């Protein structure tokens, strides 16, 4: 199958195959995803597609197998979470975390990124510089400004305690 023939095949059959897989899976977006992935794989086999049962049957079979594999992966993941025994409901973030999140949102993007990489991910300055493609001096400047900004924003709010008393 030539590139032009494959393009024609794709144009003629993508909607029909998506419809087939939608009926088979019950999820339109999943059907679109697996059909597109099957066409990508078909592109690599386009020279042999005409020899098989037919290119449309090949793509439909591959798309169905992809859908089943995805479904199995989701089911295995759900089983693993249930076996883990974690509580179904978490307490949510405390007041300090909410204040910190609000303060971080108020920062410029580069300051927030550098602060998160340094304080949350525990990355050294040189690694942050490499990941962000900034100089180490610029990273240090962003971290200094982020610390100053956080101190100013978080000091505005008195420390809260759970017992209602003073900190």
mmCIF file with all atom_site columns, C-alpha atoms in Angstrom:
data_model
loop_
_atom_site.group_PDB
_atom_site.id
_atom_site.type_symbol
_atom_site.label_atom_id
_atom_site.label_alt_id
_atom_site.label_comp_id
_atom_site.label_asym_id
_atom_site.label_entity_id
_atom_site.label_seq_id
_atom_site.pdbx_PDB_ins_code
_atom_site.Cartn_x
_atom_site.Cartn_y
_atom_site.Cartn_z
_atom_site.occupancy
_atom_site.B_iso_or_equiv
_atom_site.pdbx_formal_charge
_atom_site.auth_seq_id
_atom_site.auth_comp_id
_atom_site.auth_asym_id
_atom_site.auth_atom_id
_atom_site.pdbx_PDB_model_num
ATOM 1   C CA . UNK A 1 1   ? 0.000   0.000  0.000  1.00 0.00 ? 1   UNK A CA 1
ATOM 2   C CA . UNK A 1 2   ? 1.491   3.336  -1.043 1.00 0.00 ? 2   UNK A CA 1
ATOM 3   C CA . UNK A 1 3   ? 1.349   6.497  1.041  1.00 0.00 ? 3   UNK A CA 1
ATOM 4   C CA . UNK A 1 4   ? -1.398  7.874  -1.173 1.00 0.00 ? 4   UNK A CA 1
ATOM 5   C CA . UNK A 1 5   ? -3.434  4.670  -0.883 1.00 0.00 ? 5   UNK A CA 1
ATOM 6   C CA . UNK A 1 6   ? -2.971  4.692  2.896  1.00 0.00 ? 6   UNK A CA 1
ATOM 7   C CA . UNK A 1 7   ? -4.126  8.306  3.094  1.00 0.00 ? 7   UNK A CA 1
ATOM 8   C CA . UNK A 1 8   ? -7.198  7.421  1.039  1.00 0.00 ? 8   UNK A CA 1
ATOM 9   C CA . UNK A 1 9   ? -7.849  4.364  3.225  1.00 0.00 ? 9   UNK A CA 1
ATOM 10  C CA . UNK A 1 10  ? -7.572  6.494  6.382  1.00 0.00 ? 10  UNK A CA 1
ATOM 11  C CA . UNK A 1 11  ? -9.920  9.155  5.016  1.00 0.00 ? 11  UNK A CA 1
ATOM 12  C CA . UNK A 1 12  ? -12.532 6.575  3.985  1.00 0.00 ? 12  UNK A CA 1
ATOM 13  C CA . UNK A 1 13  ? -12.489 4.475  7.139  1.00 0.00 ? 13  UNK A CA 1
ATOM 14  C CA . UNK A 1 14  ? -11.487 6.473  10.226 1.00 0.00 ? 14  UNK A CA 1
ATOM 15  C CA . UNK A 1 15  ? -15.029 7.577  11.102 1.00 0.00 ? 15  UNK A CA 1
ATOM 16  C CA . UNK A 1 16  ? -16.530 4.169  10.490 1.00 0.00 ? 16  UNK A CA 1
ATOM 17  C CA . UNK A 1 17  ? -13.840 2.456  12.601 1.00 0.00 ? 17  UNK A CA 1
ATOM 18  C CA . UNK A 1 18  ? -14.257 4.999  15.383 1.00 0.00 ? 18  UNK A CA 1
ATOM 19  C CA . UNK A 1 19  ? -17.986 4.260  15.339 1.00 0.00 ? 19  UNK A CA 1
ATOM 20  C CA . UNK A 1 20  ? -17.333 0.528  15.516 1.00 0.00 ? 20  UNK A CA 1
ATOM 21  C CA . UNK A 1 21  ? -14.992 0.911  18.452 1.00 0.00 ? 21  UNK A CA 1
ATOM 22  C CA . UNK A 1 22  ? -17.368 3.320  20.177 1.00 0.00 ? 22  UNK A CA 1
ATOM 23  C CA . UNK A 1 23  ? -20.078 0.689  20.064 1.00 0.00 ? 23  UNK A CA 1
ATOM 24  C CA . UNK A 1 24  ? -17.623 -1.960 21.252 1.00 0.00 ? 24  UNK A CA 1
ATOM 25  C CA . UNK A 1 25  ? -16.125 0.073  24.127 1.00 0.00 ? 25  UNK A CA 1
ATOM 26  C CA . UNK A 1 26  ? -18.950 2.434  25.075 1.00 0.00 ? 26  UNK A CA 1
ATOM 27  C CA . UNK A 1 27  ? -16.495 5.339  25.352 1.00 0.00 ? 27  UNK A CA 1
ATOM 28  C CA . UNK A 1 28  ? -16.190 7.715  22.390 1.00 0.00 ? 28  UNK A CA 1
ATOM 29  C CA . UNK A 1 29  ? -12.893 9.286  23.458 1.00 0.00 ? 29  UNK A CA 1
ATOM 30  C CA . UNK A 1 30  ? -11.356 5.888  24.125 1.00 0.00 ? 30  UNK A CA 1
ATOM 31  C CA . UNK A 1 31  ? -12.544 4.752  20.703 1.00 0.00 ? 31  UNK A CA 1
ATOM 32  C CA . UNK A 1 32  ? -10.900 7.756  19.062 1.00 0.00 ? 32  UNK A CA 1
ATOM 33  C CA . UNK A 1 33  ? -7.649  7.125  20.919 1.00 0.00 ? 33  UNK A CA 1
ATOM 34  C CA . UNK A 1 34  ? -7.362  3.435  20.096 1.00 0.00 ? 34  UNK A CA 1
ATOM 35  C CA . UNK A 1 35  ? -8.336  3.920  16.445 1.00 0.00 ? 35  UNK A CA 1
ATOM 36  C CA . UNK A 1 36  ? -5.698  6.625  16.047 1.00 0.00 ? 36  UNK A CA 1
ATOM 37  C CA . UNK A 1 37  ? -3.093  4.415  17.718 1.00 0.00 ? 37  UNK A CA 1
ATOM 38  C CA . UNK A 1 38  ? -4.093  1.511  15.460 1.00 0.00 ? 38  UNK A CA 1
ATOM 39  C CA . UNK A 1 39  ? -3.663  3.724  12.383 1.00 0.00 ? 39  UNK A CA 1
ATOM 40  C CA . UNK A 1 40  ? -0.227  4.759  13.602 1.00 0.00 ? 40  UNK A CA 1
ATOM 41  C CA . UNK A 1 41  ? 0.711   1.107  13.892 1.00 0.00 ? 41  UNK A CA 1
ATOM 42  C CA . UNK A 1 42  ? -0.869  0.354  10.515 1.00 0.00 ? 42  UNK A CA 1
ATOM 43  C CA . UNK A 1 43  ? 1.343   2.995  8.939  1.00 0.00 ? 43  UNK A CA 1
ATOM 44  C CA . UNK A 1 44  ? 4.367   0.917  9.897  1.00 0.00 ? 44  UNK A CA 1
ATOM 45  C CA . UNK A 1 45  ? 2.771   -2.178 8.331  1.00 0.00 ? 45  UNK A CA 1
ATOM 46  C CA . UNK A 1 46  ? 1.219   -0.480 5.305  1.00 0.00 ? 46  UNK A CA 1
ATOM 47  C CA . UNK A 1 47  ? 3.191   -2.554 2.803  1.00 0.00 ? 47  UNK A CA 1
ATOM 48  C CA . UNK A 1 48  ? 1.616   -5.763 4.189  1.00 0.00 ? 48  UNK A CA 1
ATOM 49  C CA . UNK A 1 49  ? -1.910  -4.482 4.858  1.00 0.00 ? 49  UNK A CA 1
ATOM 50  C CA . UNK A 1 50  ? -3.256  -5.407 1.444  1.00 0.00 ? 50  UNK A CA 1
ATOM 51  C CA . UNK A 1 51  ? -2.083  -9.022 1.931  1.00 0.00 ? 51  UNK A CA 1
ATOM 52  C CA . UNK A 1 52  ? -4.034  -9.530 5.170  1.00 0.00 ? 52  UNK A CA 1
ATOM 53  C CA . UNK A 1 53  ? -7.794  -9.906 5.583  1.00 0.00 ? 53  UNK A CA 1
ATOM 54  C CA . UNK A 1 54  ? -8.053  -6.278 4.618  1.00 0.00 ? 54  UNK A CA 1
ATOM 55  C CA . UNK A 1 55  ? -6.663  -3.103 6.065  1.00 0.00 ? 55  UNK A CA 1
ATOM 56  C CA . UNK A 1 56  ? -9.883  -2.129 7.819  1.00 0.00 ? 56  UNK A CA 1
ATOM 57  C CA . UNK A 1 57  ? -10.150 -5.479 9.591  1.00 0.00 ? 57  UNK A CA 1
ATOM 58  C CA . UNK A 1 58  ? -6.492  -5.200 10.627 1.00 0.00 ? 58  UNK A CA 1
ATOM 59  C CA . UNK A 1 59  ? -6.957  -1.719 12.095 1.00 0.00 ? 59  UNK A CA 1
ATOM 60  C CA . UNK A 1 60  ? -10.211 -2.715 13.829 1.00 0.00 ? 60  UNK A CA 1
ATOM 61  C CA . UNK A 1 61  ? -8.543  -5.773 15.399 1.00 0.00 ? 61  UNK A CA 1
ATOM 62  C CA . UNK A 1 62  ? -5.529  -3.786 16.593 1.00 0.00 ? 62  UNK A CA 1
ATOM 63  C CA . UNK A 1 63  ? -7.772  -1.026 17.967 1.00 0.00 ? 63  UNK A CA 1
ATOM 64  C CA . UNK A 1 64  ? -9.883  -3.565 19.856 1.00 0.00 ? 64  UNK A CA 1
ATOM 65  C CA . UNK A 1 65  ? -6.791  -5.218 21.320 1.00 0.00 ? 65  UNK A CA 1
ATOM 66  C CA . UNK A 1 66  ? -5.487  -1.818 22.409 1.00 0.00 ? 66  UNK A CA 1
ATOM 67  C CA . UNK A 1 67  ? -8.815  -1.034 24.079 1.00 0.00 ? 67  UNK A CA 1
ATOM 68  C CA . UNK A 1 68  ? -8.793  -4.359 25.929 1.00 0.00 ? 68  UNK A CA 1
ATOM 69  C CA . UNK A 1 69  ? -5.194  -3.818 27.047 1.00 0.00 ? 69  UNK A CA 1
ATOM 70  C CA . UNK A 1 70  ? -6.042  -0.360 28.362 1.00 0.00 ? 70  UNK A CA 1
ATOM 71  C CA . UNK A 1 71  ? -9.086  -1.698 30.170 1.00 0.00 ? 71  UNK A CA 1
ATOM 72  C CA . UNK A 1 72  ? -7.030  -4.463 31.787 1.00 0.00 ? 72  UNK A CA 1
ATOM 73  C CA . UNK A 1 73  ? -4.395  -1.935 32.874 1.00 0.00 ? 73  UNK A CA 1
ATOM 74  C CA . UNK A 1 74  ? -7.079  0.215  34.526 1.00 0.00 ? 74  UNK A CA 1
ATOM 75  C CA . UNK A 1 75  ? -8.596  -2.792 36.300 1.00 0.00 ? 75  UNK A CA 1
ATOM 76  C CA . UNK A 1 76  ? -5.180  -3.942 37.547 1.00 0.00 ? 76  UNK A CA 1
ATOM 77  C CA . UNK A 1 77  ? -4.484  -0.430 38.815 1.00 0.00 ? 77  UNK A CA 1
ATOM 78  C CA . UNK A 1 78  ? -7.784  -0.294 40.669 1.00 0.00 ? 78  UNK A CA 1
ATOM 79  C CA . UNK A 1 79  ? -7.113  -3.686 42.259 1.00 0.00 ? 79  UNK A CA 1
ATOM 80  C CA . UNK A 1 80  ? -3.670  -2.541 43.345 1.00 0.00 ? 80  UNK A CA 1
ATOM 81  C CA . UNK A 1 81  ? -5.134  0.554  45.019 1.00 0.00 ? 81  UNK A CA 1
ATOM 82  C CA . UNK A 1 82  ? -7.741  -1.541 46.824 1.00 0.00 ? 82  UNK A CA 1
ATOM 83  C CA . UNK A 1 83  ? -5.085  -3.999 48.038 1.00 0.00 ? 83  UNK A CA 1
ATOM 84  C CA . UNK A 1 84  ? -3.053  -1.109 49.351 1.00 0.00 ? 84  UNK A CA 1
ATOM 85  C CA . UNK A 1 85  ? -5.714  -0.418 51.946 1.00 0.00 ? 85  UNK A CA 1
ATOM 86  C CA . UNK A 1 86  ? -5.351  3.351  51.987 1.00 0.00 ? 86  UNK A CA 1
ATOM 87  C CA . UNK A 1 87  ? -8.258  5.234  53.515 1.00 0.00 ? 87  UNK A CA 1
ATOM 88  C CA . UNK A 1 88  ? -10.786 6.260  50.896 1.00 0.00 ? 88  UNK A CA 1
ATOM 89  C CA . UNK A 1 89  ? -11.050 9.805  52.223 1.00 0.00 ? 89  UNK A CA 1
ATOM 90  C CA . UNK A 1 90  ? -8.190  12.074 53.169 1.00 0.00 ? 90  UNK A CA 1
ATOM 91  C CA . UNK A 1 91  ? -8.329  14.907 55.657 1.00 0.00 ? 91  UNK A CA 1
ATOM 92  C CA . UNK A 1 92  ? -7.318  17.425 53.011 1.00 0.00 ? 92  UNK A CA 1
ATOM 93  C CA . UNK A 1 93  ? -4.686  20.101 53.296 1.00 0.00 ? 93  UNK A CA 1
ATOM 94  C CA . UNK A 1 94  ? -4.211  21.971 56.530 1.00 0.00 ? 94  UNK A CA 1
ATOM 95  C CA . UNK A 1 95  ? -4.469  25.760 56.817 1.00 0.00 ? 95  UNK A CA 1
ATOM 96  C CA . UNK A 1 96  ? -0.707  26.178 56.419 1.00 0.00 ? 96  UNK A CA 1
ATOM 97  C CA . UNK A 1 97  ? -0.718  24.257 53.137 1.00 0.00 ? 97  UNK A CA 1
ATOM 98  C CA . UNK A 1 98  ? -3.598  26.340 51.846 1.00 0.00 ? 98  UNK A CA 1
ATOM 99  C CA . UNK A 1 99  ? -1.768  29.548 52.776 1.00 0.00 ? 99  UNK A CA 1
ATOM 100 C CA . UNK A 1 100 ? 1.395   28.275 51.093 1.00 0.00 ? 100 UNK A CA 1
ATOM 101 C CA . UNK A 1 101 ? -0.488  27.295 47.941 1.00 0.00 ? 101 UNK A CA 1
ATOM 102 C CA . UNK A 1 102 ? -2.141  30.711 47.803 1.00 0.00 ? 102 UNK A CA 1
ATOM 103 C CA . UNK A 1 103 ? 1.223   32.434 48.319 1.00 0.00 ? 103 UNK A CA 1
ATOM 104 C CA . UNK A 1 104 ? 2.853   30.351 45.583 1.00 0.00 ? 104 UNK A CA 1
ATOM 105 C CA . UNK A 1 105 ? 0.034   31.178 43.168 1.00 0.00 ? 105 UNK A CA 1
ATOM 106 C CA . UNK A 1 106 ? 0.743   34.866 43.747 1.00 0.00 ? 106 UNK A CA 1
ATOM 107 C CA . UNK A 1 107 ? 4.345   34.546 42.546 1.00 0.00 ? 107 UNK A CA 1
ATOM 108 C CA . UNK A 1 108 ? 5.667   34.992 39.023 1.00 0.00 ? 108 UNK A CA 1
ATOM 109 C CA . UNK A 1 109 ? 5.934   31.655 37.203 1.00 0.00 ? 109 UNK A CA 1
ATOM 110 C CA . UNK A 1 110 ? 9.757   31.414 37.249 1.00 0.00 ? 110 UNK A CA 1
ATOM 111 C CA . UNK A 1 111 ? 9.957   32.165 40.979 1.00 0.00 ? 111 UNK A CA 1
ATOM 112 C CA . UNK A 1 112 ? 7.254   29.598 41.690 1.00 0.00 ? 112 UNK A CA 1
ATOM 113 C CA . UNK A 1 113 ? 8.988   27.004 39.514 1.00 0.00 ? 113 UNK A CA 1
ATOM 114 C CA . UNK A 1 114 ? 12.394  27.544 41.134 1.00 0.00 ? 114 UNK A CA 1
ATOM 115 C CA . UNK A 1 115 ? 10.913  27.522 44.644 1.00 0.00 ? 115 UNK A CA 1
ATOM 116 C CA . UNK A 1 116 ? 8.973   24.315 43.981 1.00 0.00 ? 116 UNK A CA 1
ATOM 117 C CA . UNK A 1 117 ? 11.991  22.556 42.490 1.00 0.00 ? 117 UNK A CA 1
ATOM 118 C CA . UNK A 1 118 ? 14.197  23.634 45.386 1.00 0.00 ? 118 UNK A CA 1
ATOM 119 C CA . UNK A 1 119 ? 11.878  23.254 48.381 1.00 0.00 ? 119 UNK A CA 1
ATOM 120 C CA . UNK A 1 120 ? 9.470   20.561 47.270 1.00 0.00 ? 120 UNK A CA 1
ATOM 121 C CA . UNK A 1 121 ? 11.617  18.440 44.950 1.00 0.00 ? 121 UNK A CA 1
ATOM 122 C CA . UNK A 1 122 ? 14.836  19.045 46.933 1.00 0.00 ? 122 UNK A CA 1
ATOM 123 C CA . UNK A 1 123 ? 16.854  19.748 43.804 1.00 0.00 ? 123 UNK A CA 1
ATOM 124 C CA . UNK A 1 124 ? 20.177  21.575 44.101 1.00 0.00 ? 124 UNK A CA 1
ATOM 125 C CA . UNK A 1 125 ? 20.595  24.950 42.417 1.00 0.00 ? 125 UNK A CA 1
ATOM 126 C CA . UNK A 1 126 ? 22.772  23.602 39.585 1.00 0.00 ? 126 UNK A CA 1
ATOM 127 C CA . UNK A 1 127 ? 20.170  20.928 38.735 1.00 0.00 ? 127 UNK A CA 1
ATOM 128 C CA . UNK A 1 128 ? 17.388  23.533 38.746 1.00 0.00 ? 128 UNK A CA 1
ATOM 129 C CA . UNK A 1 129 ? 19.498  25.672 36.425 1.00 0.00 ? 129 UNK A CA 1
ATOM 130 C CA . UNK A 1 130 ? 19.931  22.739 34.055 1.00 0.00 ? 130 UNK A CA 1
ATOM 131 C CA . UNK A 1 131 ? 16.227  21.826 34.045 1.00 0.00 ? 131 UNK A CA 1
ATOM 132 C CA . UNK A 1 132 ? 14.982  25.384 33.622 1.00 0.00 ? 132 UNK A CA 1
ATOM 133 C CA . UNK A 1 133 ? 17.800  26.442 31.278 1.00 0.00 ? 133 UNK A CA 1
ATOM 134 C CA . UNK A 1 134 ? 18.609  29.381 33.523 1.00 0.00 ? 134 UNK A CA 1
ATOM 135 C CA . UNK A 1 135 ? 21.995  30.357 34.893 1.00 0.00 ? 135 UNK A CA 1
ATOM 136 C CA . UNK A 1 136 ? 22.729  29.405 38.489 1.00 0.00 ? 136 UNK A CA 1
ATOM 137 C CA . UNK A 1 137 ? 22.845  33.092 39.380 1.00 0.00 ? 137 UNK A CA 1
ATOM 138 C CA . UNK A 1 138 ? 19.368  33.610 37.944 1.00 0.00 ? 138 UNK A CA 1
ATOM 139 C CA . UNK A 1 139 ? 18.065  30.592 39.864 1.00 0.00 ? 139 UNK A CA 1
ATOM 140 C CA . UNK A 1 140 ? 19.566  31.975 43.083 1.00 0.00 ? 140 UNK A CA 1
ATOM 141 C CA . UNK A 1 141 ? 17.950  35.354 42.375 1.00 0.00 ? 141 UNK A CA 1
ATOM 142 C CA . UNK A 1 142 ? 14.555  33.714 41.814 1.00 0.00 ? 142 UNK A CA 1
ATOM 143 C CA . UNK A 1 143 ? 14.950  31.682 45.017 1.00 0.00 ? 143 UNK A CA 1
ATOM 144 C CA . UNK A 1 144 ? 15.911  34.762 47.022 1.00 0.00 ? 144 UNK A CA 1
ATOM 145 C CA . UNK A 1 145 ? 12.951  36.717 45.708 1.00 0.00 ? 145 UNK A CA 1
ATOM 146 C CA . UNK A 1 146 ? 10.642  33.752 46.260 1.00 0.00 ? 146 UNK A CA 1
ATOM 147 C CA . UNK A 1 147 ? 11.789  33.431 49.896 1.00 0.00 ? 147 UNK A CA 1
ATOM 148 C CA . UNK A 1 148 ? 11.264  37.139 50.478 1.00 0.00 ? 148 UNK A CA 1
ATOM 149 C CA . UNK A 1 149 ? 7.854   37.045 48.869 1.00 0.00 ? 149 UNK A CA 1
ATOM 150 C CA . UNK A 1 150 ? 6.802   33.934 50.801 1.00 0.00 ? 150 UNK A CA 1
ATOM 151 C CA . UNK A 1 151 ? 7.992   35.448 54.067 1.00 0.00 ? 151 UNK A CA 1
ATOM 152 C CA . UNK A 1 152 ? 5.986   38.588 53.392 1.00 0.00 ? 152 UNK A CA 1
ATOM 153 C CA . UNK A 1 153 ? 2.853   36.732 52.326 1.00 0.00 ? 153 UNK A CA 1
ATOM 154 C CA . UNK A 1 154 ? 2.941   34.088 55.025 1.00 0.00 ? 154 UNK A CA 1
ATOM 155 C CA . UNK A 1 155 ? 3.853   36.483 57.868 1.00 0.00 ? 155 UNK A CA 1
ATOM 156 C CA . UNK A 1 156 ? 0.683   38.451 57.129 1.00 0.00 ? 156 UNK A CA 1
ATOM 157 C CA . UNK A 1 157 ? -1.342  35.497 58.386 1.00 0.00 ? 157 UNK A CA 1
ATOM 158 C CA . UNK A 1 158 ? -1.025  34.645 62.090 1.00 0.00 ? 158 UNK A CA 1
ATOM 159 C CA . UNK A 1 159 ? -0.056  31.061 62.806 1.00 0.00 ? 159 UNK A CA 1
ATOM 160 C CA . UNK A 1 160 ? -3.087  28.887 63.389 1.00 0.00 ? 160 UNK A CA 1
ATOM 161 C CA . UNK A 1 161 ? -3.350  26.087 65.878 1.00 0.00 ? 161 UNK A CA 1
ATOM 162 C CA . UNK A 1 162 ? -5.850  23.312 66.166 1.00 0.00 ? 162 UNK A CA 1
ATOM 163 C CA . UNK A 1 163 ? -6.643  23.873 69.842 1.00 0.00 ? 163 UNK A CA 1
ATOM 164 C CA . UNK A 1 164 ? -7.592  27.520 69.392 1.00 0.00 ? 164 UNK A CA 1
ATOM 165 C CA . UNK A 1 165 ? -4.796  28.745 71.676 1.00 0.00 ? 165 UNK A CA 1
ATOM 166 C CA . UNK A 1 166 ? -1.714  30.735 70.856 1.00 0.00 ? 166 UNK A CA 1
ATOM 167 C CA . UNK A 1 167 ? 0.988   29.121 68.725 1.00 0.00 ? 167 UNK A CA 1
#
